[in-house]
């Protein structure tokens, strides 16, 4: 019997240097895809997946994130006064249930593993999800995290979302060493963080969605540094593989790497093309570029 996955961690302490100067005074997770910040897509995915508690691991200069998920009384009053009822609803719909959001600060940018470790007291002894907001997923059918939780509820163990990437890009990801693979779920017996293409055990790469057993905290507590001299989540997951099964799920949908400029632009186009109010306009616009 698995325990229910009720809590999600959002590591949002990163500096976002790839998007400077846009991210000088604004968290990278607040960059909008069409008209919604990246972090809101991630939180909405977690809500859709049934998550009840939202744990943000923040850092300096990230208060805009806290404000985004809180009331803005002046704005709400002004929208009501002006009769902008639809917009008022959009602003209220952002708000999570009172008491369901928790913030803790990473204090030092020591890597993804360290960020997750900072949430350990808030997680306790139960399975939890981790969502990286700059991996934006447009799912087919159920959202990506829900698809993963469905697998977890059957199997337990650690479950991550995976994608096949071109060989030359393995140095951007955590990569699986696969022991069995049915074309949808790959069971792994090893993991390497950002291997060079010639050293990569496969081209199956982790994207920013994880369901983890709390066992991982035992390894993260050792604070061992790996690739890039950072405390890597990948390394900690790899070290629990002798006792925690590890599966990668090829989810139904597409992931956009909003940590890269091209991926971010592509996500904006893809999400705009899904919108009834924007599709025609964007298609017209795109034609003017292809001439
Ligand atoms: C992190 C993880 C990596 C994973 C990637 C997914 O890397 O360390 O294993 O594949 O997220 O986006 P980052 O992109 O933070 O360098």
PDB file of N, CA and C and ligand atoms in Angstrom, residues 18 28 112 132 134-135 172-175 192-194 205-210 230 232-234 237 255 257, ligand 1:
ATOM      1  N   UNK A  18      19.976  33.094 -16.938  1.00  0.00           N
ATOM      2  CA  UNK A  18      19.834  32.976 -18.396  1.00  0.00           C
ATOM      3  C   UNK A  18      18.837  33.970 -18.970  1.00  0.00           C
ATOM      4  N   UNK A  28      12.440  34.421 -11.984  1.00  0.00           N
ATOM      5  CA  UNK A  28      12.251  33.839 -13.319  1.00  0.00           C
ATOM      6  C   UNK A  28      10.925  33.070 -13.395  1.00  0.00           C
ATOM      7  N   UNK A 112      19.745  21.731  -6.620  1.00  0.00           N
ATOM      8  CA  UNK A 112      18.359  21.254  -6.521  1.00  0.00           C
ATOM      9  C   UNK A 112      18.161  20.315  -5.331  1.00  0.00           C
ATOM     10  N   UNK A 132       9.437  21.531 -11.197  1.00  0.00           N
ATOM     11  CA  UNK A 132      10.299  22.633 -11.615  1.00  0.00           C
ATOM     12  C   UNK A 132       9.507  23.468 -12.618  1.00  0.00           C
ATOM     13  N   UNK A 134      10.144  25.800 -14.631  1.00  0.00           N
ATOM     14  CA  UNK A 134      10.603  26.146 -15.990  1.00  0.00           C
ATOM     15  C   UNK A 134      10.476  24.977 -16.972  1.00  0.00           C
ATOM     16  N   UNK A 135      10.119  23.804 -16.493  1.00  0.00           N
ATOM     17  CA  UNK A 135       9.673  22.751 -17.402  1.00  0.00           C
ATOM     18  C   UNK A 135       8.152  22.836 -17.466  1.00  0.00           C
ATOM     19  N   UNK A 172      22.571  18.259 -20.284  1.00  0.00           N
ATOM     20  CA  UNK A 172      21.675  19.243 -19.649  1.00  0.00           C
ATOM     21  C   UNK A 172      20.733  18.597 -18.627  1.00  0.00           C
ATOM     22  N   UNK A 173      20.802  17.256 -18.509  1.00  0.00           N
ATOM     23  CA  UNK A 173      19.759  16.540 -17.751  1.00  0.00           C
ATOM     24  C   UNK A 173      20.327  15.458 -16.823  1.00  0.00           C
ATOM     25  N   UNK A 174      19.441  14.993 -15.940  1.00  0.00           N
ATOM     26  CA  UNK A 174      19.687  13.738 -15.253  1.00  0.00           C
ATOM     27  C   UNK A 174      19.282  12.616 -16.202  1.00  0.00           C
ATOM     28  N   UNK A 175      20.148  11.610 -16.380  1.00  0.00           N
ATOM     29  CA  UNK A 175      19.918  10.585 -17.406  1.00  0.00           C
ATOM     30  C   UNK A 175      19.830   9.203 -16.749  1.00  0.00           C
ATOM     31  N   UNK A 192      22.686   9.359 -13.875  1.00  0.00           N
ATOM     32  CA  UNK A 192      23.866  10.235 -13.940  1.00  0.00           C
ATOM     33  C   UNK A 192      23.387  11.660 -14.190  1.00  0.00           C
ATOM     34  N   UNK A 193      23.944  12.597 -13.452  1.00  0.00           N
ATOM     35  CA  UNK A 193      23.573  13.999 -13.646  1.00  0.00           C
ATOM     36  C   UNK A 193      24.451  14.618 -14.723  1.00  0.00           C
ATOM     37  N   UNK A 194      23.811  15.117 -15.760  1.00  0.00           N
ATOM     38  CA  UNK A 194      24.442  15.861 -16.842  1.00  0.00           C
ATOM     39  C   UNK A 194      25.689  15.195 -17.427  1.00  0.00           C
ATOM     40  N   UNK A 205      15.940  11.187 -20.422  1.00  0.00           N
ATOM     41  CA  UNK A 205      16.298  12.255 -19.491  1.00  0.00           C
ATOM     42  C   UNK A 205      15.136  12.631 -18.592  1.00  0.00           C
ATOM     43  N   UNK A 206      15.499  13.040 -17.391  1.00  0.00           N
ATOM     44  CA  UNK A 206      14.492  13.462 -16.419  1.00  0.00           C
ATOM     45  C   UNK A 206      14.068  14.885 -16.745  1.00  0.00           C
ATOM     46  N   UNK A 207      12.769  15.116 -16.794  1.00  0.00           N
ATOM     47  CA  UNK A 207      12.310  16.502 -16.849  1.00  0.00           C
ATOM     48  C   UNK A 207      11.734  16.863 -15.478  1.00  0.00           C
ATOM     49  N   UNK A 208      11.452  18.124 -15.266  1.00  0.00           N
ATOM     50  CA  UNK A 208      11.232  18.605 -13.903  1.00  0.00           C
ATOM     51  C   UNK A 208       9.950  18.205 -13.202  1.00  0.00           C
ATOM     52  N   UNK A 209       9.681  16.907 -13.143  1.00  0.00           N
ATOM     53  CA  UNK A 209       8.544  16.381 -12.383  1.00  0.00           C
ATOM     54  C   UNK A 209       9.005  15.113 -11.682  1.00  0.00           C
ATOM     55  N   UNK A 210       8.851  15.087 -10.363  1.00  0.00           N
ATOM     56  CA  UNK A 210       9.311  13.945  -9.569  1.00  0.00           C
ATOM     57  C   UNK A 210       8.247  13.563  -8.550  1.00  0.00           C
ATOM     58  N   UNK A 230      27.454  20.989  -6.894  1.00  0.00           N
ATOM     59  CA  UNK A 230      26.180  21.249  -6.229  1.00  0.00           C
ATOM     60  C   UNK A 230      25.648  19.967  -5.582  1.00  0.00           C
ATOM     61  N   UNK A 232      23.144  17.432  -5.624  1.00  0.00           N
ATOM     62  CA  UNK A 232      22.253  17.056  -6.729  1.00  0.00           C
ATOM     63  C   UNK A 232      21.155  16.104  -6.251  1.00  0.00           C
ATOM     64  N   UNK A 233      19.928  16.398  -6.653  1.00  0.00           N
ATOM     65  CA  UNK A 233      18.814  15.495  -6.379  1.00  0.00           C
ATOM     66  C   UNK A 233      19.036  14.158  -7.093  1.00  0.00           C
ATOM     67  N   UNK A 234      19.556  14.235  -8.308  1.00  0.00           N
ATOM     68  CA  UNK A 234      19.821  13.022  -9.097  1.00  0.00           C
ATOM     69  C   UNK A 234      20.720  12.055  -8.324  1.00  0.00           C
ATOM     70  N   UNK A 237      18.830  10.426  -5.437  1.00  0.00           N
ATOM     71  CA  UNK A 237      17.885   9.395  -5.909  1.00  0.00           C
ATOM     72  C   UNK A 237      18.656   8.141  -6.299  1.00  0.00           C
ATOM     73  N   UNK A 255       6.662  18.760 -23.400  1.00  0.00           N
ATOM     74  CA  UNK A 255       7.286  19.623 -22.413  1.00  0.00           C
ATOM     75  C   UNK A 255       8.055  20.738 -23.140  1.00  0.00           C
ATOM     76  N   UNK A 257      10.928  23.647 -22.590  1.00  0.00           N
ATOM     77  CA  UNK A 257      12.015  24.056 -21.702  1.00  0.00           C
ATOM     78  C   UNK A 257      12.031  25.572 -21.599  1.00  0.00           C
TER      79      UNK A 257
HETATM   80  C1  LIG B   1      17.603  19.876 -13.119  1.00  0.00           C
HETATM   81  C2  LIG B   1      18.064  18.498 -12.660  1.00  0.00           C
HETATM   82  C3  LIG B   1      18.206  17.550 -13.858  1.00  0.00           C
HETATM   83  C4  LIG B   1      16.904  17.512 -14.640  1.00  0.00           C
HETATM   84  C5  LIG B   1      16.506  18.946 -15.048  1.00  0.00           C
HETATM   85  C6  LIG B   1      15.128  18.960 -15.704  1.00  0.00           C
HETATM   86  O1  LIG B   1      18.642  20.486 -13.842  1.00  0.00           O
HETATM   87  O2  LIG B   1      19.288  18.614 -11.959  1.00  0.00           O
HETATM   88  O3  LIG B   1      18.540  16.254 -13.428  1.00  0.00           O
HETATM   89  O4  LIG B   1      17.051  16.691 -15.783  1.00  0.00           O
HETATM   90  O5  LIG B   1      16.429  19.798 -13.908  1.00  0.00           O
HETATM   91  O6  LIG B   1      14.840  20.218 -16.207  1.00  0.00           O
HETATM   92  P1  LIG B   1      18.670  22.080 -14.144  1.00  0.00           P
HETATM   93  O7  LIG B   1      17.800  22.294 -15.337  1.00  0.00           O
HETATM   94  O8  LIG B   1      18.160  22.742 -12.919  1.00  0.00           O
HETATM   95  O9  LIG B   1      20.109  22.391 -14.437  1.00  0.00           O
END
